[in-house]
Amino acid sequence: MIEALGPLLTAATFFNVVWATLLGITLGAMPGLTVTMGLALLTTLTYGFEPTQAILVLLCVYVGAIYGGSRSAILLNIPGTPANAATALDGYPIARRGEAAASLGLATSASAIGGLIGIFCLLWFAPILAELALGFGSFEYFWLGLFGILIAGQMTSADDPLKGWIAGFLGLFVAMIGQETLHAHVRFAFGNDDLAGGIALIPAMVGAFGLAEALIVLYRQPAAVLQAKIKAVVPRLRDIWRNKINVGRSGLIGTAIGIIPGVGEDIASWIAYAAARRSSRTPEKFGKGSEEGLIAAETANNAAVAGAIIPALTLAVPGSAPAAVLLAALFIHNVRPGPFIMIEAPHFVFQVFWMMAFAMVAMATLGLLLTRPLLLILRIPSERLMPAIFVLCVIGPYALSQRLFDVYVMVVFGILGFALRQMRYPMAPLILGIILGAMIDQNLRRSLQLARGDPIQFIDRPLSAIFCALCVATILFGIPAVRRFVGNRLGTLVGRRP
Amino acid sequence: MTSRRMAGADLVTGLLLATAGIAILVMSIVMPRFEERGVNPWTVPGIMPGAIGAILALLATGLVVRSLRRMRRADDDQAAECVETTSAARPTGAVAVAIAAIIAGGYVALLGALPFGWLTFLFLIVFMAAFEFRQWHQDQRIWPRPAWIAAIAAALALVVPFVFETLFLVRLP
């Protein structure tokens, strides 16, 4: 682990950590600029960088952005990223009662501690998961991919898993467009040469998370920045210590939820928030300015960043949409994520740990020092910011391949993403479907070939049977009647009245 | 969206998706099976898209059935969640999205036909002017806002190509 640190101790690393984390915080703070879009654009910009520095920049932007969203959540009551939606519930009321600096300080401290919990879990879990994944075959990869789609659809749309699953399977269909790998047959191209090459991930992500978000910001009413005199923001480590159980629990929840494919930081923060509320002595304060709620949300969302990277590195299955972009960046820079990473490039996993540690330190430092300058950025009117974002959305997809077709793909996914989000379809399962489609396709057909069509062989192996059971359980728990039945039975068992 | 409008939107979407799912299934069934090459029938290209089409059609049918039930139960008098307002400083709602889509569509259509810097300058000016038109009419002095818009557009149109082409060596459209 110490050997992995050596190559990172350079002036270039220090410079990149500072500007990338600051860019991430700014990006995250501004509603309309999403982490995923920012990472997708930076993936194209850092194409010419040395691989370690490129990944470092992307990780710092990722960490900074998830934290930066707390700024607008607390001061605007609009989460800068979906991961900060739970933060707004309590952060904004605390700010409204004249304690904006306290709220920002708590968010900063909680984010830093949550991130540290996450990266230590990464250090511990990643080698274990990679070791386990070495035993995966076609059957396991098929079920894992399918489970990823189902759980992402279920958890990102808990009120309406049907729409989450529809989004996921739509994403799988998009992945089917173009030339398939086993027999080189072109599917669903309708004679178009550009479509025969398939739909690239980066343009689809920039459209779904960049252009769609810009359209949503324009659709909404402009928001007013809280007029508060912000004194110097200081770390609230005493408050964090007083809430140490909440912090520990939220950090572990965040990391665990981050590991689940496609689910991401927003779900992690909501689940940690709900857990904190259930365990609190003052649950009535949640939603009205509870420090416990704010701490739980911010600890979990930053812990989920490292959690999302664990399956991306060890299974090549992203834990979140931004982790999906990171995965694409790893491939671009010739790093092969997956079970063999601990054999082929074990130092890289440790380097990721150090990179994220640097990012956490930079995030905490810059977050405390730069509160007032960042407030100025929040005041930029959306009608001036959104066209600039659109220009960046055009440049990003074009930069990778120099094809206008990718710009058109970005526009189509932007409009589709806007329409689907207005109808409450989640985007994460759609993108996860695009990412996992090829993997599921290849492994399904290989499995069928190995099994010679015998379905029993799909659940013959222990890991396959476990993944299959998880898929079935996810589907069953998506049915409201089943959830109610299980909830009532559990309530009766623990002695609660239904 | 109100619950009745959402149920109506779900019904239309469900019908479209169910049709798409069936179309995908049919197209997958007629995909070649390469029997002349001795390809294993379990690896033909149509297996995965066929499964996706069937599952999509099934899920969409579920959406249609559910939306029909909800339309029968929905309240008619719920207020809309996002009201397009004429009193806001800038257009919002569907009007804002339509304006943005038209101007952005024109920008994308002209990519490659004009130098990127000039096209971006025109796009930014037109976009910002379209959204700040109401505020311009309310301004006490006429010139500052157009001057600011032109300055911002010119600055971005100069800086963006410089940063991407010169610093990051990225080719622009």
XYZ file of C-alpha atoms in Angstrom, chain A residues 19 41 44-46 49 142 159-160 162-163 165-166 169-170 172-173 176 180 182-183 185 187-188 190 215-222 381-384 386-388 390-392 394-395 398-399 402 404 407-408 410-411 415 418 420 422-425 437 440-441 444-446 448-449 452-454, chain B residues 1 6 9-10 13 17 24 27-28 31-32 34 37 39-40 42-49 52 55-56 59-60 62-63 66 70 81-83 85 88 90-94 96-97 100-101 104 107-108 111 116 120 123-124 127-128 131-132 135 145 148-149 152 156 160 164 168 170-173:
142
model
C -8.203 22.134 -9.222
C -17.020 15.688 -20.258
C -12.940 13.345 -22.998
C -10.770 16.231 -21.796
C -8.370 14.010 -19.856
C -3.430 12.800 -19.653
C -25.560 -13.340 -16.395
C -42.609 3.883 -5.145
C -42.890 2.511 -8.651
C -42.363 -1.082 -12.631
C -41.080 2.155 -14.173
C -37.582 -1.952 -14.582
C -39.012 -0.548 -17.813
C -34.942 -2.986 -20.038
C -35.096 0.010 -22.376
C -30.748 -3.164 -22.359
C -32.492 -2.740 -25.718
C -28.561 -4.362 -28.469
C -23.127 -8.076 -31.730
C -20.515 -13.469 -31.180
C -21.458 -13.568 -34.864
C -24.507 -9.610 -36.959
C -29.020 -5.637 -35.010
C -31.625 -2.850 -35.238
C -32.089 -0.409 -40.283
C -34.090 21.270 -19.594
C -35.480 20.415 -16.150
C -33.824 23.472 -14.589
C -35.345 25.699 -17.299
C -38.724 24.023 -16.787
C -38.770 24.905 -13.079
C -39.176 28.297 -11.462
C -35.899 30.063 -10.675
C -28.992 32.951 -13.475
C -29.972 29.645 -15.036
C -30.826 31.288 -18.386
C -27.127 32.243 -18.689
C -27.820 26.482 -19.197
C -26.784 27.514 -22.739
C -23.145 27.251 -21.633
C -25.494 22.875 -23.631
C -22.347 23.941 -25.497
C -20.308 21.657 -23.205
C -22.172 19.226 -27.565
C -18.396 19.289 -27.202
C -17.930 15.040 -30.305
C -14.514 15.169 -28.663
C -15.372 13.342 -33.955
C -21.803 14.454 -35.293
C -24.033 14.746 -30.801
C -27.387 13.688 -32.257
C -26.804 13.136 -26.995
C -29.731 15.305 -28.108
C -35.034 14.865 -24.828
C -36.354 14.906 -19.900
C -38.969 10.112 -18.948
C -41.206 14.171 -16.121
C -43.087 10.876 -16.104
C -41.033 9.700 -13.092
C -38.858 7.103 -14.805
C -26.403 -5.093 -22.002
C -25.647 -9.967 -20.126
C -26.095 -10.822 -23.827
C -26.656 -15.516 -21.517
C -25.781 -17.030 -24.880
C -22.602 -18.666 -23.563
C -27.277 -21.431 -22.934
C -24.584 -23.007 -25.092
C -27.505 -26.871 -24.039
C -30.771 -25.183 -23.169
C -31.171 -26.970 -19.808
C -48.231 16.056 -13.039
C -49.876 10.955 -14.958
C -49.404 9.681 -19.744
C -48.669 6.197 -18.390
C -46.472 5.366 -22.813
C -43.852 0.503 -25.149
C -38.675 -5.996 -31.004
C -37.780 -8.562 -35.354
C -35.702 -10.806 -33.095
C -33.183 -12.500 -37.293
C -30.888 -14.916 -39.110
C -26.869 -18.993 -39.429
C -22.675 -22.008 -40.778
C -23.989 -22.075 -35.473
C -25.288 -23.352 -32.133
C -28.637 -21.193 -28.440
C -26.247 -18.456 -29.532
C -28.240 -16.866 -32.368
C -28.361 -13.054 -32.310
C -32.095 -12.824 -31.684
C -32.150 -14.521 -28.267
C -31.359 -11.594 -25.993
C -33.318 -8.885 -27.862
C -35.972 -8.016 -23.857
C -40.261 -8.593 -21.038
C -40.794 -4.992 -22.163
C -44.044 -4.749 -18.199
C -45.728 -2.231 -20.501
C -48.785 -4.098 -16.637
C -48.352 -0.330 -16.892
C -52.473 -0.109 -13.828
C -55.754 4.701 -11.711
C -47.412 20.404 -9.775
C -45.564 22.712 -12.113
C -47.528 25.693 -13.258
C -46.418 31.176 -15.118
C -41.977 34.777 -13.580
C -38.229 34.280 -17.388
C -40.283 31.685 -19.252
C -40.737 28.424 -17.382
C -42.588 25.170 -17.941
C -43.309 23.775 -21.379
C -39.173 27.308 -21.671
C -38.423 23.779 -22.830
C -34.651 25.873 -25.522
C -35.306 22.896 -27.799
C -30.608 24.229 -29.411
C -27.420 25.114 -33.107
C -26.946 21.366 -33.595
C -22.750 22.426 -36.517
C -17.687 26.741 -34.113
C -21.559 29.342 -30.411
C -26.408 30.511 -30.146
C -25.565 32.012 -26.744
C -30.668 31.793 -26.172
C -29.999 34.347 -23.449
C -35.029 34.001 -21.934
C -34.252 37.503 -20.692
C -36.658 41.318 -17.964
C -28.608 43.842 -20.450
C -23.918 41.982 -20.831
C -25.412 39.201 -22.951
C -20.835 36.892 -21.947
C -17.546 32.054 -23.834
C -14.312 27.576 -24.807
C -10.633 22.762 -25.557
C -6.767 20.079 -24.071
C -9.721 18.384 -28.373
C -11.150 18.803 -31.879
C -14.380 20.775 -32.031
C -17.216 20.384 -34.557
